[in-house]
Coordinates of C-alpha atoms and ligand atoms in Angstrom, one line a residue:
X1 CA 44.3 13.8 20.3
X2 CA 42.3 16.7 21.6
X3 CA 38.6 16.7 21.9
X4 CA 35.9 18.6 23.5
X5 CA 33.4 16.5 25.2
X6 CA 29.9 17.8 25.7
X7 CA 26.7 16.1 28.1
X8 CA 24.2 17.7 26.6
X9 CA 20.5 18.8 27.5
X10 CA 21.7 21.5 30.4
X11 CA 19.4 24.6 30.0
X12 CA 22.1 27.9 29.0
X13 CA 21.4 31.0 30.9
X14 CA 23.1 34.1 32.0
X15 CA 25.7 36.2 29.3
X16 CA 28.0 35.5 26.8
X17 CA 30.4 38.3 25.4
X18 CA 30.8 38.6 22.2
X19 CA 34.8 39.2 21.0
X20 CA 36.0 41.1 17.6
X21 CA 35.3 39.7 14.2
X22 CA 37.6 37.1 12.9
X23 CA 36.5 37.8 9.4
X24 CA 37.7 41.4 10.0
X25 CA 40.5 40.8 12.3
X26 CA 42.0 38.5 9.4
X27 CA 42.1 41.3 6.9
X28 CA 42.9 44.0 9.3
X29 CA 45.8 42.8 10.5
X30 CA 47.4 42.5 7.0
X31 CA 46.2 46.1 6.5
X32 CA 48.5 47.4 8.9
X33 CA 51.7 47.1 7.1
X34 CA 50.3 50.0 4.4
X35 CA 50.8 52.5 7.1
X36 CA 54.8 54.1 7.6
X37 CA 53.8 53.7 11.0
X38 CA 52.6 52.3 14.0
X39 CA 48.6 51.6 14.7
X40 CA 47.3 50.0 17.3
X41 CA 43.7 47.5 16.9
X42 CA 41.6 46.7 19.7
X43 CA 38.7 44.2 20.3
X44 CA 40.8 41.5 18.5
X45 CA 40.0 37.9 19.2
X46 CA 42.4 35.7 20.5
X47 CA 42.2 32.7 18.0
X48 CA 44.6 30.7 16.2
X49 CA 43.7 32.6 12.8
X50 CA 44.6 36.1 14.4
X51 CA 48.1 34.1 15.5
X52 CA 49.3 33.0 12.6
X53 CA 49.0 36.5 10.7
X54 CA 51.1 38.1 13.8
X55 CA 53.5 35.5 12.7
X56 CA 53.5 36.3 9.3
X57 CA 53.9 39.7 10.4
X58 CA 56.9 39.1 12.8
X59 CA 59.0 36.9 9.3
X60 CA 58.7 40.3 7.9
X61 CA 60.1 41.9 10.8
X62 CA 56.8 44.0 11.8
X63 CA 56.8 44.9 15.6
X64 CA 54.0 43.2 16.8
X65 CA 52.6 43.8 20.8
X66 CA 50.0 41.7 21.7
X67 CA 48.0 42.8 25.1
X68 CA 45.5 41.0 25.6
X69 CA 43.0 42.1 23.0
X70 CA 45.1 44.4 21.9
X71 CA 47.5 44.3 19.1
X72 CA 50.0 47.0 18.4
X73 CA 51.5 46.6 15.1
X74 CA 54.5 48.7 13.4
X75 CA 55.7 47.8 10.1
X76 CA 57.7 50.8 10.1
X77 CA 61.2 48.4 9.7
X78 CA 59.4 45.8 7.9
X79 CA 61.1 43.9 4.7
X80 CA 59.1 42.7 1.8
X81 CA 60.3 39.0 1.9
X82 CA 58.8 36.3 -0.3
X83 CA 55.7 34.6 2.1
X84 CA 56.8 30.7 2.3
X85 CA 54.2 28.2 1.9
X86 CA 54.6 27.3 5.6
X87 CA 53.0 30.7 6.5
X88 CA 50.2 31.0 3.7
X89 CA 49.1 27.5 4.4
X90 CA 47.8 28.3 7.9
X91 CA 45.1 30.1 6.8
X92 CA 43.4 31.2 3.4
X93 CA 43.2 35.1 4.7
X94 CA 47.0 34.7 4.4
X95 CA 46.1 36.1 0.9
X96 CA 45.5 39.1 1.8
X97 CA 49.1 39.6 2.2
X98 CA 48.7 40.3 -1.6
X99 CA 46.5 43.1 -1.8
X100 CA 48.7 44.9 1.3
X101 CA 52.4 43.7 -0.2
X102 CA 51.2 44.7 -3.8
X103 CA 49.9 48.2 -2.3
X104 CA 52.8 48.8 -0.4
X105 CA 55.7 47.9 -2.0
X106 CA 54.0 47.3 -5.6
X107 CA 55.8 43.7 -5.6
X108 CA 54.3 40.4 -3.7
X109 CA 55.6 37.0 -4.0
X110 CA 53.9 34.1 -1.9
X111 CA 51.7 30.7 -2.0
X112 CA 48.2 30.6 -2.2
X113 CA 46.6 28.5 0.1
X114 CA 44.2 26.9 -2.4
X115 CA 40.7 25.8 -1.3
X116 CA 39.5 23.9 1.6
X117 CA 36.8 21.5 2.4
X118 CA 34.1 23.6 1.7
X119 CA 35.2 24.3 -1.8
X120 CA 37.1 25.3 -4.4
X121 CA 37.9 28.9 -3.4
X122 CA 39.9 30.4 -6.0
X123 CA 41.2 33.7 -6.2
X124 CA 40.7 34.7 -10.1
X125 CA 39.0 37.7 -8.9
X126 CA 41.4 38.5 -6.7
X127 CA 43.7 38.6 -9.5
X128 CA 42.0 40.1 -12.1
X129 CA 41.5 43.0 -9.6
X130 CA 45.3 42.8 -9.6
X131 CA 45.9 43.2 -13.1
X132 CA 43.3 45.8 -13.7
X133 CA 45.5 48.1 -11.6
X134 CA 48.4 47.2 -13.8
X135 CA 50.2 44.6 -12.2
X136 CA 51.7 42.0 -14.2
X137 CA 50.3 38.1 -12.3
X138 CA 53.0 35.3 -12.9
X139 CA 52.6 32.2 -11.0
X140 CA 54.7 28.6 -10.3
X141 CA 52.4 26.1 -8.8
X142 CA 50.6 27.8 -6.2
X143 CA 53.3 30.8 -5.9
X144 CA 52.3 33.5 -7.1
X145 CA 54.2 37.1 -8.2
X146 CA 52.4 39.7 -8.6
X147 CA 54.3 43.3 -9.2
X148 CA 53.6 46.9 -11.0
X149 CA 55.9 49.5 -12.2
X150 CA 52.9 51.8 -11.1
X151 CA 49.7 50.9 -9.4
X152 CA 47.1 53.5 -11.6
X153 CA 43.4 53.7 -10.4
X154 CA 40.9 51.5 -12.5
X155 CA 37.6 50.6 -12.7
X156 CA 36.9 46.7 -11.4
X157 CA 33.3 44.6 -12.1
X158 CA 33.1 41.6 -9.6
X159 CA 31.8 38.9 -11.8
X160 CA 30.7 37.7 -8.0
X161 CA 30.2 39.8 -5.0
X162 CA 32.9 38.2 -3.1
X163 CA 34.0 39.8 0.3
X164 CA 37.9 38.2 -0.3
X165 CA 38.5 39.9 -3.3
X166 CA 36.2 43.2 -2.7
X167 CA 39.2 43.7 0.6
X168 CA 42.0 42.7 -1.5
X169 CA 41.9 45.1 -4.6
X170 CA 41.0 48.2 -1.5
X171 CA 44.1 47.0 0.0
X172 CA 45.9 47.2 -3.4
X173 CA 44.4 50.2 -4.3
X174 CA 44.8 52.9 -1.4
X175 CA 47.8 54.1 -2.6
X176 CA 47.2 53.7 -6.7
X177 CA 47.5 56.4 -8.6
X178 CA 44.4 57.8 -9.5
X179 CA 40.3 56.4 -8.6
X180 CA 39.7 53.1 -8.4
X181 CA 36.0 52.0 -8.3
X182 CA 35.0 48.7 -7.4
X183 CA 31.8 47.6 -9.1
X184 CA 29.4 44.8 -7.7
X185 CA 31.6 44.9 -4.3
X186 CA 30.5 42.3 -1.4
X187 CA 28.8 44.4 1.4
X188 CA 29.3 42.6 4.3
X189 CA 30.0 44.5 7.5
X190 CA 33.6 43.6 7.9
X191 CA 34.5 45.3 4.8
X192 CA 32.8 48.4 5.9
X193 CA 35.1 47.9 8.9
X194 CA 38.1 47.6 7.1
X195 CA 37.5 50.3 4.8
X196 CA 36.7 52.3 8.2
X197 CA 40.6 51.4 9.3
X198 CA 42.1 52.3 6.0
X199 CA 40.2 56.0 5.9
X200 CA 41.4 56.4 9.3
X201 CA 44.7 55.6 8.5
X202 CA 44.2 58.5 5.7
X203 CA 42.6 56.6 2.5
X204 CA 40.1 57.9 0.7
X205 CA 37.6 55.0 0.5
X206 CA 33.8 55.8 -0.2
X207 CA 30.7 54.0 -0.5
X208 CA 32.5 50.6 1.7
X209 CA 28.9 48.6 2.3
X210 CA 27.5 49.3 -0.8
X211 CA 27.5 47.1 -4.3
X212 CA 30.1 50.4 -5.4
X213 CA 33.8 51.6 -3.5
X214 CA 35.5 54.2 -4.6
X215 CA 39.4 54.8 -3.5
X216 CA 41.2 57.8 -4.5
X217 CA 44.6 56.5 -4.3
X218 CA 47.1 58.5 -1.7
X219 CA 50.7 59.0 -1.1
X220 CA 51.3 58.3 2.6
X221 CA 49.5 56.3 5.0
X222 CA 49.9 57.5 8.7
X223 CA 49.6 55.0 11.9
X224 CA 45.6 54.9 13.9
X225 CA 44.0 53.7 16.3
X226 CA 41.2 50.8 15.2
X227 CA 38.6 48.7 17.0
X228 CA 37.2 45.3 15.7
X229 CA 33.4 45.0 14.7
X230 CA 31.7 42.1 17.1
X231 CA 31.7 38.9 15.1
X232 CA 28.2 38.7 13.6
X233 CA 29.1 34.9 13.5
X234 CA 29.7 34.2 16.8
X235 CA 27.1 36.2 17.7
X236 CA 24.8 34.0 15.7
X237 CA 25.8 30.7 16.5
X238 CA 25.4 31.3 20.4
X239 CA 22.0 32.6 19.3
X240 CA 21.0 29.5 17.9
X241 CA 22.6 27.5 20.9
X242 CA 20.8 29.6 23.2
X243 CA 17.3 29.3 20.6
X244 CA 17.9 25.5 21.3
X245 CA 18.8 25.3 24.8
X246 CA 18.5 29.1 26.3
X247 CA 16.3 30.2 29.3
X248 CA 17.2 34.1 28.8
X249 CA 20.5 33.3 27.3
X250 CA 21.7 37.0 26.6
X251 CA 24.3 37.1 23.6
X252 CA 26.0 40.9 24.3
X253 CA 28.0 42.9 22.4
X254 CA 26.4 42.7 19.3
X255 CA 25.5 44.9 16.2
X256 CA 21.4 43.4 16.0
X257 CA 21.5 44.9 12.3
X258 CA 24.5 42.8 11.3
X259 CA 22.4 39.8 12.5
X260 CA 19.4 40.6 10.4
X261 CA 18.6 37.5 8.8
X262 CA 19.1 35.0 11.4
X263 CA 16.7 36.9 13.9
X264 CA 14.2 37.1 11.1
X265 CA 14.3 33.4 10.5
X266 CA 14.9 32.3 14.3
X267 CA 11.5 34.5 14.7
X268 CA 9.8 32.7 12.0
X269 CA 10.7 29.1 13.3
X270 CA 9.1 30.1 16.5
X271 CA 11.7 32.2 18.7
X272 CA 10.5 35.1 20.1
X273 CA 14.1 37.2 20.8
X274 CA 14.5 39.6 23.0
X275 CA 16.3 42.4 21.8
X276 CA 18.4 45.6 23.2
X277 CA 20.6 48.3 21.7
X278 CA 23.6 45.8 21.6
X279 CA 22.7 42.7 22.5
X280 CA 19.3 40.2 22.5
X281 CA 18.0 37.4 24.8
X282 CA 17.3 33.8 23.8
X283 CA 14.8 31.3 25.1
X284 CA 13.7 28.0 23.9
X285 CA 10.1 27.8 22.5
X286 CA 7.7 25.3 23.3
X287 CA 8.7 24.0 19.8
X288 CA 10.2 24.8 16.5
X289 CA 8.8 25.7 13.1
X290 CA 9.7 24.3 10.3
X291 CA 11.5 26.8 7.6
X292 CA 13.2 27.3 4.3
X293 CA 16.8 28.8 3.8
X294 CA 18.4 30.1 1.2
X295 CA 22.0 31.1 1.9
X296 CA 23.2 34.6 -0.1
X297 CA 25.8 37.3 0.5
X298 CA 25.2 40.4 3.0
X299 CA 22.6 41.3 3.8
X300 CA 20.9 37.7 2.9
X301 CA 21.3 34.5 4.9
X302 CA 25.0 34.2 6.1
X303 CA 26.3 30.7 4.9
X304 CA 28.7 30.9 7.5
X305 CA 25.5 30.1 9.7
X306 CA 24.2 27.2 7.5
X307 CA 25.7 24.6 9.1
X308 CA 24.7 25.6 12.8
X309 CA 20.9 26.3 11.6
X310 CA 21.1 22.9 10.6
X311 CA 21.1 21.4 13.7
X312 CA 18.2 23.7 15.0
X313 CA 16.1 22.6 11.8
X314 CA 16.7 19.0 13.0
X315 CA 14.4 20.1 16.0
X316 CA 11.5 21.8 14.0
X317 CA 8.1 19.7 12.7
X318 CA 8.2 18.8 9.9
X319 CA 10.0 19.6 6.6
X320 CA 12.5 22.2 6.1
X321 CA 14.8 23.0 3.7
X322 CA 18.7 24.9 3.1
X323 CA 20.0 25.6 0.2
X324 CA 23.2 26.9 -0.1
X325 CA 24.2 28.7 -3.0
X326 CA 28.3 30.1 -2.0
X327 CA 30.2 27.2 -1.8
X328 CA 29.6 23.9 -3.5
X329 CA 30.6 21.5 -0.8
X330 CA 29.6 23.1 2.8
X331 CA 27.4 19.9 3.9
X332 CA 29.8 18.1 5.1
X333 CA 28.3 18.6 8.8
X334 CA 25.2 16.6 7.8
X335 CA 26.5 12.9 7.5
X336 CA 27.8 13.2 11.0
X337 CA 24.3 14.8 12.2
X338 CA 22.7 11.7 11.1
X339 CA 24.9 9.8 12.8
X340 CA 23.6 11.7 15.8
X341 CA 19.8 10.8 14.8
X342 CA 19.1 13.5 12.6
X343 CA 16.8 12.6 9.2
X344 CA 18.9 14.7 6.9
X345 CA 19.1 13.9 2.8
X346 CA 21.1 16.3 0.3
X347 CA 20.5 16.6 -3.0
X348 CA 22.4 19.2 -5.0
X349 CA 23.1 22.1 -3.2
X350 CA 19.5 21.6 -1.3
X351 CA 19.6 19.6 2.7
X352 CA 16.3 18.3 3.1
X353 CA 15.3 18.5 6.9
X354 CA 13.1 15.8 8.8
X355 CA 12.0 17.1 12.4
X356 CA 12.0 16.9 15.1
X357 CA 14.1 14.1 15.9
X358 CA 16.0 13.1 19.2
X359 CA 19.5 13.3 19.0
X360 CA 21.9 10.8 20.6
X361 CA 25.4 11.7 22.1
X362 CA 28.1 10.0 19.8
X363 CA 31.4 10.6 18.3
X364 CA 31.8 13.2 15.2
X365 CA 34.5 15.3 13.7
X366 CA 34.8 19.2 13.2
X367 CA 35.6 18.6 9.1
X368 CA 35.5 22.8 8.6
X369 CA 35.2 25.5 11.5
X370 CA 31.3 25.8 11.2
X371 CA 30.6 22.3 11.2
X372 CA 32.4 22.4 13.8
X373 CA 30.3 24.9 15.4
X374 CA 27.4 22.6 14.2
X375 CA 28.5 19.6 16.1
X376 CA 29.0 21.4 19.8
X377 CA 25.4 22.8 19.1
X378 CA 24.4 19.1 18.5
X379 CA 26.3 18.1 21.6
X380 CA 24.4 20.6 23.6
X381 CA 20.9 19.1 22.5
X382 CA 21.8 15.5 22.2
X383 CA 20.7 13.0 25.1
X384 CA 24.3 11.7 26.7
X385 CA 27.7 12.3 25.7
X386 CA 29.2 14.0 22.0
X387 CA 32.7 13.6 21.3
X388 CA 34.2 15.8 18.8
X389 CA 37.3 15.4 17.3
X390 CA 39.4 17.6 15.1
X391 CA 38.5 20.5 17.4
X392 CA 41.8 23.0 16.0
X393 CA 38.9 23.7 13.3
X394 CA 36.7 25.4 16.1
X395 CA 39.3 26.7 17.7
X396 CA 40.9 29.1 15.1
X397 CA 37.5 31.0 15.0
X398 CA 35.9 30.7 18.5
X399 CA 37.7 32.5 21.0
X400 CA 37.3 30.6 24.5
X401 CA 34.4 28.8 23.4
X402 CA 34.6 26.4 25.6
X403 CA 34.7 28.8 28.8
X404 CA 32.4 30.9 27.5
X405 CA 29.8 28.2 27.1
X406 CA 30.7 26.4 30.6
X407 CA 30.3 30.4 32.1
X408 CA 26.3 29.3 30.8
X409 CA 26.0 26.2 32.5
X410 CA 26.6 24.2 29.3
X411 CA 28.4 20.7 30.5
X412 CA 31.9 21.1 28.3
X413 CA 35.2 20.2 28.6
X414 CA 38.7 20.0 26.3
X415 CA 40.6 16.7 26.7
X416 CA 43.1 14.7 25.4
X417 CA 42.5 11.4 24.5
Ligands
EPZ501 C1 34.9 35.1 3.3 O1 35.5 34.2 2.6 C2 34.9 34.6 4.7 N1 36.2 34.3 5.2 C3 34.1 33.2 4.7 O2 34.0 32.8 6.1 C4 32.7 33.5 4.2 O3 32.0 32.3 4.2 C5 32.7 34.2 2.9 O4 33.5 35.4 2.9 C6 31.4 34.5 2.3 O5 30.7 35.4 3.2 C7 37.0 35.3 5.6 O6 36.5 36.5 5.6 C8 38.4 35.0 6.1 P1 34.2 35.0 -1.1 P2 36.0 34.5 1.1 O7 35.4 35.5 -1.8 O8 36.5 35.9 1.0 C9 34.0 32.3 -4.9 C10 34.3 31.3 7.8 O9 33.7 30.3 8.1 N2 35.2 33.1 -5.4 O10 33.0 35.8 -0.9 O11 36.9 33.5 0.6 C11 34.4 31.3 -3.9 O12 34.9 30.1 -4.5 C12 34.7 31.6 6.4 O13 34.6 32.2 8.7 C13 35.6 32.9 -6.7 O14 35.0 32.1 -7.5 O15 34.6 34.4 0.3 C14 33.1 31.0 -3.1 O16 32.3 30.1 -3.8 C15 34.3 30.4 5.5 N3 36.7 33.6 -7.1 C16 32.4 32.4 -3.2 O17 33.1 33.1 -4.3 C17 37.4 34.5 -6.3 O18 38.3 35.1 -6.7 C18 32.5 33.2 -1.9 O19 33.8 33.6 -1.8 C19 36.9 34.6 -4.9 C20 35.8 33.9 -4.5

């Protein structure tokens, strides 16, 4: 079994690079296949995610180039076969296949992955998005067929702001006939980036970052050239590794505004960040503040980051609470945090923060990719050796964490045990 093993308590300095969004690169690569030809995307993280949509893309017989970074993809022989479960199972952005299968060839038949560990996840607004354009949704167990005569322009009211479905009904709608105008649309920066993609590609998408979208449907998308947002969580994360464990840790190649919230409440727990035009510096404090979190979609607290500020909360005096309010079961860090010597209790959606407490090395599990994140932070802090198991989790949406953080002087390594 493969682990990474961490001895923590070694002081991070010098850079880490930021790569390309995962949460962008996930729906961007989809996206491709609405053009008649060829586009190339650059600034694309190397992670398992990012593989197993080239592979998706590859059963439907999309050229895909992969150079380094790089990925050149051309779905101009493509065929619009039916996505087996073995594909959409590797990931849950395999769905949005749907929105670029439905908008391309009006007809998409594949598996939804279904929910994971942090919850339920359904895609009813994914669907009714779906319908609204005209398509007619028929499913079989977790396949799904979703098809139109004609794709027409309508006007769609998320009951929930959610950045899955907000992607998937532009992706459907590009090339509807008619306006389309998405009401009470997620605003998070990778749709802004996608949307960015599409235009360039010859969409007309407006108002991409705001609560309201509005795509004019076209005929004929053409083949562009595309470069990935920096990953705001990434970003973050280090920040709170180097906020725990930094002597001028500098995190570059960074959007600061897409990091909003976490600098505010790294600032408030005691952090004083130093901050340039695309990146910011980290040192410890002499000690940590306790805080109060409430998780919420762009621009509020990212939840993706819930789990990792945990671990920094475990450091701060006195009480502290998080409470998340996206996904009903994203605590799953927190037993295994205790295990390390945290005082943790949950109760509801609310964690209940004791601090500061020392933190012993031990042996945990990655059970989602940012617990997973959570743990290696833990391992950096914690007195002796962490062993965490289950690391594929970390791996689909870190790229080279593991050099990146020994580049820092952190005290890493993969094995096999
Ligand atoms: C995206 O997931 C991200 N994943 C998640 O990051 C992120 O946590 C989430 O947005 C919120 O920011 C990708 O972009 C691949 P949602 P997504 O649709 O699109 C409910 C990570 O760690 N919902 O905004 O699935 C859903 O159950 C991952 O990188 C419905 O009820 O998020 C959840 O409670 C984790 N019906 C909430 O909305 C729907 O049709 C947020 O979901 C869709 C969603």
């Amino acid at each position: 079994m493969k682990v990474l093993e961490i001895n923590g308590k070694h002081e991070l300095s010098g850079s880490i690079r930021i790569s390309g969004a995962k949460n962008a690169s996930v729906a961007l690569i989809p996206a491709a296949i609405l053009a008649e030809e060829e586009s190339t995307i650059c600034n694309v993280p190397e992670i398992t995610d990012t593989d197993a949509l080239c592979e998706i893309l590859e059963y439907l017989n999309v050229g895909v180039k992969r150079a380094s970074e790089s990925i050149i993809i051309d779905p101009s022989d493509m065929k619009n076969l039916e996505l087996k479960d073995i594909y959409c199972k590797k990931l849950r952005a395999s769905y949005y296949f749907m929105g670029a299968l439905l908008g391309k060839y009006k007809k998409v038949t594949m598996c939804f992955p279904g929910g994971c560990s942090i919850g339920k996840r359904p895609i009813n607004l994914h669907l009714k998005g779906f319908e609204a354009l005209g398509a007619i949704v028929s499913s079989e167990g977790n396949k799904y067929n979703v098809e139109a005569d004609e794709l027409r322009g309508a006007n769609i009211y998320l009951d929930f702001a959610s950045v899955g479905a907000t992607i998937n009904i532009m992706l459907a709608a590009v090339k509807a006939k008619g306006v389309t105008i998405i009401d009470n649309a997620a605003k998070e920066p990778e749709i802004v980036n996608v949307a960015t993609f599409l235009n360039s590609m010859g969409a007309k998408i407006m108002g991409a970052g705001t609560s309201t979208i509005r795509i004019e449907g076209v005929e004929i998308l053409h083949g562009c050239f595309h470069e990935v947002i920096p990953d705001r969580i990434e970003a973050g994360t280090y920040m709170i590794a180097g906020a725990l464990c930094g002597n001028r840790l500098k995190i570059d190649n960074i959007i600061p505004t897409h990091v909003e919230a976490l600098i505010s409440k790294l600032q408030e727990v005691g952090c004083e960040i130093e901050q340039g035009e695309d990146y910011v510096v980290m040192t410890k404090p002499a000690q940590f503040k306790s805080t109060n979190i409430k998780t919420g979609v762009y621009p509020g607290f990212p939840t993706d980051l819930q789990q990792p500020f945990t671990v920094l909360l475990t450091q701060a005096k006195g009480k502290s609470k998080i409470e998340e309010t996206i996904y009903e079961n994203r605590f799953m860090h927190i037993a295994y945090l205790n295990l390390l010597g945290a005082d943790i209790s949950v109760k509801n959606q609310t964690a209940t923060i004791f601090g500061p407490t020392t933190l012993v090395g031990g042996h945990v599990v990655a059970t989602d990719l940012r617990a997973g994140a959570a743990m290696v932070i833990a391992g950096l802090i914690a007195d002796g050796t962490t062993t965490i198991s289950n690391i594929d989790h970390i791996l689909r949406g870190y790229e080279e964490i593991v050099e990146k953080l020994i580049s820092v002087g952190a005290k890493i390594e993969s094995k096999e045990i």
